[in-house]
PDB file of C-alpha atoms in Angstrom:
ATOM      1  CA  MET A   1      43.003 114.886 174.879  1.00  0.00           C
ATOM      2  CA  MET A   2      45.629 114.309 172.243  1.00  0.00           C
ATOM      3  CA  LYS A   3      49.230 114.923 173.256  1.00  0.00           C
ATOM      4  CA  LYS A   4      50.981 117.702 171.354  1.00  0.00           C
ATOM      5  CA  ALA A   5      54.275 117.275 169.558  1.00  0.00           C
ATOM      6  CA  THR A   6      55.861 120.425 168.193  1.00  0.00           C
ATOM      7  CA  ILE A   7      58.479 120.348 165.463  1.00  0.00           C
ATOM      8  CA  THR A   8      60.616 123.433 165.060  1.00  0.00           C
ATOM      9  CA  LYS A   9      63.239 124.022 162.435  1.00  0.00           C
ATOM     10  CA  THR A  10      66.321 126.120 162.957  1.00  0.00           C
ATOM     11  CA  VAL A  11      68.733 127.073 160.234  1.00  0.00           C
ATOM     12  CA  ASP A  12      72.358 127.685 161.138  1.00  0.00           C
ATOM     13  CA  LEU A  13      74.366 129.627 158.618  1.00  0.00           C
ATOM     14  CA  LEU A  14      77.819 128.128 158.473  1.00  0.00           C
ATOM     15  CA  ASP A  15      80.848 129.544 156.732  1.00  0.00           C
ATOM     16  CA  GLY A  16      81.813 127.060 154.028  1.00  0.00           C
ATOM     17  CA  GLY A  17      85.466 127.494 154.941  1.00  0.00           C
ATOM     18  CA  CYS A  18      86.875 128.724 151.663  1.00  0.00           C
ATOM     19  CA  ASN A  19      86.488 131.837 149.528  1.00  0.00           C
ATOM     20  CA  VAL A  20      84.310 130.200 146.877  1.00  0.00           C
ATOM     21  CA  CYS A  21      82.234 127.997 149.214  1.00  0.00           C
ATOM     22  CA  GLY A  22      80.150 130.839 150.591  1.00  0.00           C
ATOM     23  CA  ILE A  23      77.577 130.228 153.303  1.00  0.00           C
ATOM     24  CA  ILE A  24      76.085 126.796 153.935  1.00  0.00           C
ATOM     25  CA  GLU A  25      72.613 126.465 155.411  1.00  0.00           C
ATOM     26  CA  ASN A  26      72.481 123.738 158.031  1.00  0.00           C
ATOM     27  CA  GLU A  27      68.917 122.714 158.940  1.00  0.00           C
ATOM     28  CA  ASN A  28      68.185 121.276 162.358  1.00  0.00           C
ATOM     29  CA  TYR A  29      64.898 120.081 163.786  1.00  0.00           C
ATOM     30  CA  ILE A  30      63.737 119.863 167.378  1.00  0.00           C
ATOM     31  CA  LEU A  31      60.816 117.722 168.480  1.00  0.00           C
ATOM     32  CA  THR A  32      59.186 118.945 171.701  1.00  0.00           C
ATOM     33  CA  ILE A  33      56.903 116.603 173.681  1.00  0.00           C
ATOM     34  CA  ASP A  34      55.933 117.233 177.335  1.00  0.00           C
ATOM     35  CA  GLU A  35      58.294 120.215 177.356  1.00  0.00           C
ATOM     36  CA  GLN A  36      61.186 117.863 176.568  1.00  0.00           C
ATOM     37  CA  GLU A  37      63.264 118.865 173.550  1.00  0.00           C
ATOM     38  CA  ILE A  38      64.619 116.068 171.375  1.00  0.00           C
ATOM     39  CA  PRO A  39      67.010 117.073 168.589  1.00  0.00           C
ATOM     40  CA  LEU A  40      66.432 115.347 165.242  1.00  0.00           C
ATOM     41  CA  GLU A  41      69.156 114.864 162.649  1.00  0.00           C
ATOM     42  CA  GLU A  42      66.584 115.114 159.886  1.00  0.00           C
ATOM     43  CA  LEU A  43      62.851 115.266 159.409  1.00  0.00           C
ATOM     44  CA  THR A  44      62.094 111.701 158.314  1.00  0.00           C
ATOM     45  CA  VAL A  45      59.750 108.909 159.369  1.00  0.00           C
ATOM     46  CA  ASN A  46      62.639 106.982 160.933  1.00  0.00           C
ATOM     47  CA  ALA A  47      64.039 109.969 162.863  1.00  0.00           C
ATOM     48  CA  LEU A  48      60.609 110.867 164.277  1.00  0.00           C
ATOM     49  CA  ILE A  49      59.623 107.297 165.181  1.00  0.00           C
ATOM     50  CA  THR A  50      62.978 106.641 166.859  1.00  0.00           C
ATOM     51  CA  ALA A  51      62.800 109.831 168.965  1.00  0.00           C
ATOM     52  CA  ILE A  52      59.188 109.191 170.042  1.00  0.00           C
ATOM     53  CA  VAL A  53      59.433 105.485 170.875  1.00  0.00           C
ATOM     54  CA  LEU A  54      62.690 105.865 172.824  1.00  0.00           C
ATOM     55  CA  LYS A  55      61.036 108.649 174.818  1.00  0.00           C
ATOM     56  CA  ASN A  56      58.160 106.217 175.497  1.00  0.00           C
ATOM     57  CA  GLY A  57      60.385 103.597 177.079  1.00  0.00           C
ATOM     58  CA  TYR A  58      61.298 101.406 174.117  1.00  0.00           C
ATOM     59  CA  LYS A  59      64.867 100.121 173.954  1.00  0.00           C
ATOM     60  CA  ARG A  60      66.667  99.797 170.630  1.00  0.00           C
ATOM     61  CA  LYS A  61      68.832  96.845 169.639  1.00  0.00           C
ATOM     62  CA  TYR A  62      70.698  96.146 166.426  1.00  0.00           C
ATOM     63  CA  GLU A  63      70.218  92.563 165.260  1.00  0.00           C
ATOM     64  CA  THR A  64      71.669  90.524 162.443  1.00  0.00           C
ATOM     65  CA  ASP A  65      70.442  87.290 160.973  1.00  0.00           C
ATOM     66  CA  VAL A  66      71.708  85.332 157.989  1.00  0.00           C
ATOM     67  CA  ILE A  67      70.110  87.619 155.426  1.00  0.00           C
ATOM     68  CA  ASP A  68      69.635  91.019 157.021  1.00  0.00           C
ATOM     69  CA  ASP A  69      70.520  93.626 159.560  1.00  0.00           C
ATOM     70  CA  TYR A  70      67.569  95.142 161.320  1.00  0.00           C
ATOM     71  CA  ILE A  71      66.675  97.234 164.340  1.00  0.00           C
ATOM     72  CA  LEU A  72      64.576  95.788 167.122  1.00  0.00           C
ATOM     73  CA  TYR A  73      62.549  98.044 169.413  1.00  0.00           C
ATOM     74  CA  ILE A  74      61.552  96.301 172.645  1.00  0.00           C
ATOM     75  CA  LYS A  75      59.314  97.326 175.533  1.00  0.00           C
ATOM     76  CA  GLU A  76      57.891  94.926 178.136  1.00  0.00           C
ATOM     77  CA  GLY A  77      58.018  91.955 175.792  1.00  0.00           C
ATOM     78  CA  HIS A  78      56.473  93.825 172.858  1.00  0.00           C
ATOM     79  CA  GLN A  79      58.782  93.905 169.842  1.00  0.00           C
ATOM     80  CA  VAL A  80      58.798  95.916 166.653  1.00  0.00           C
ATOM     81  CA  ARG A  81      61.292  95.180 163.918  1.00  0.00           C
ATOM     82  CA  LEU A  82      62.552  97.795 161.464  1.00  0.00           C
ATOM     83  CA  LYS A  83      64.165  96.833 158.205  1.00  0.00           C
ATOM     84  CA  GLU A  84      65.709  99.668 156.201  1.00  0.00           C
ATOM     85  CA  GLU A  85      66.361  99.631 152.478  1.00  0.00           C
ATOM     86  CA  TYR A  86      67.588 102.873 150.907  1.00  0.00           C
ATOM     87  CA  ASN A  87      64.686 105.323 151.288  1.00  0.00           C
ATOM     88  CA  PHE A  88      62.307 102.519 152.275  1.00  0.00           C
ATOM     89  CA  LEU A  89      61.287 101.303 155.736  1.00  0.00           C
ATOM     90  CA  ILE A  90      59.427  98.168 156.796  1.00  0.00           C
ATOM     91  CA  TYR A  91      58.117  98.183 160.372  1.00  0.00           C
ATOM     92  CA  SER A  92      56.655  94.899 161.574  1.00  0.00           C
ATOM     93  CA  SER A  93      55.389  93.236 164.736  1.00  0.00           C
ATOM     94  CA  ASP A  94      53.740  89.858 165.292  1.00  0.00           C
ATOM     95  CA  THR A  95      50.379  91.259 164.250  1.00  0.00           C
ATOM     96  CA  ALA A  96      50.998  94.105 161.820  1.00  0.00           C
ATOM     97  CA  LYS A  97      53.259  95.524 159.155  1.00  0.00           C
ATOM     98  CA  VAL A  98      53.635  99.035 157.736  1.00  0.00           C
ATOM     99  CA  GLU A  99      55.810  99.909 154.771  1.00  0.00           C
ATOM    100  CA  THR A 100      56.729 103.488 153.958  1.00  0.00           C
ATOM    101  CA  GLN A 101      59.227 105.781 152.341  1.00  0.00           C
ATOM    102  CA  ASP A 102      61.551 107.359 154.889  1.00  0.00           C
ATOM    103  CA  GLN A 103      61.568 110.807 153.302  1.00  0.00           C
ATOM    104  CA  ILE A 104      58.083 112.289 152.922  1.00  0.00           C
ATOM    105  CA  VAL A 105      58.206 115.906 151.814  1.00  0.00           C
ATOM    106  CA  ASP A 106      54.552 116.712 152.562  1.00  0.00           C
ATOM    107  CA  GLU A 107      54.410 117.398 156.324  1.00  0.00           C
ATOM    108  CA  LYS A 108      50.768 116.312 156.631  1.00  0.00           C
ATOM    109  CA  GLN A 109      51.481 112.947 154.968  1.00  0.00           C
ATOM    110  CA  LEU A 110      54.642 112.550 157.035  1.00  0.00           C
ATOM    111  CA  VAL A 111      52.894 112.920 160.392  1.00  0.00           C
ATOM    112  CA  GLU A 112      49.940 110.769 159.284  1.00  0.00           C
ATOM    113  CA  LYS A 113      52.365 107.949 158.472  1.00  0.00           C
ATOM    114  CA  VAL A 114      54.258 108.444 161.749  1.00  0.00           C
ATOM    115  CA  ASN A 115      50.988 108.275 163.724  1.00  0.00           C
ATOM    116  CA  GLU A 116      49.896 105.160 161.840  1.00  0.00           C
ATOM    117  CA  ILE A 117      53.159 103.407 162.781  1.00  0.00           C
ATOM    118  CA  LEU A 118      53.010 104.636 166.409  1.00  0.00           C
ATOM    119  CA  GLU A 119      49.455 103.348 166.872  1.00  0.00           C
ATOM    120  CA  THR A 120      49.507 100.186 164.771  1.00  0.00           C
ATOM    121  CA  LEU A 121      52.907  98.819 165.729  1.00  0.00           C
ATOM    122  CA  PHE A 122      54.103 100.519 168.889  1.00  0.00           C
ATOM    123  CA  LYS A 123      50.676 100.681 170.582  1.00  0.00           C
ATOM    124  CA  LEU A 124      51.262 104.356 171.394  1.00  0.00           C
ATOM    125  CA  GLU A 125      48.753 107.189 171.290  1.00  0.00           C
ATOM    126  CA  GLU A 126      48.421 109.329 168.218  1.00  0.00           C
ATOM    127  CA  LEU A 127      50.187 112.686 168.565  1.00  0.00           C
ATOM    128  CA  GLU A 128      48.971 116.067 167.420  1.00  0.00           C
ATOM    129  CA  PHE A 129      51.911 117.441 165.460  1.00  0.00           C
ATOM    130  CA  CYS A 130      52.393 121.203 165.136  1.00  0.00           C
ATOM    131  CA  PHE A 131      54.952 122.808 162.856  1.00  0.00           C
TER     132      PHE A 131
END
């Protein structure tokens, strides 16, 4: 059976702090897996992948080489490298590579891409996302 992941959005109405600012809408997202709530700063590929793989026992390290900064996710000798460029992400392991935009407005496309990265690179089970 596929594991469920629920994404809920809350909107806080904040006072802008001055007479002309008015009310600011502050969107927050919460990812719930196994009854554990994980707050997300934003609803992006990177935010979702990071929350899910850290929950699944991956550790995150920031690495620098001559050319680039990148993030390394490590679990039991398995490594996945993430290179970020503006709104563009490149996830790679020894055997596979997935490139994607970070911001995907269409929720269906977003979760399909997240599942592809989870399965292909992180060797994790596909999740059934519910909004």
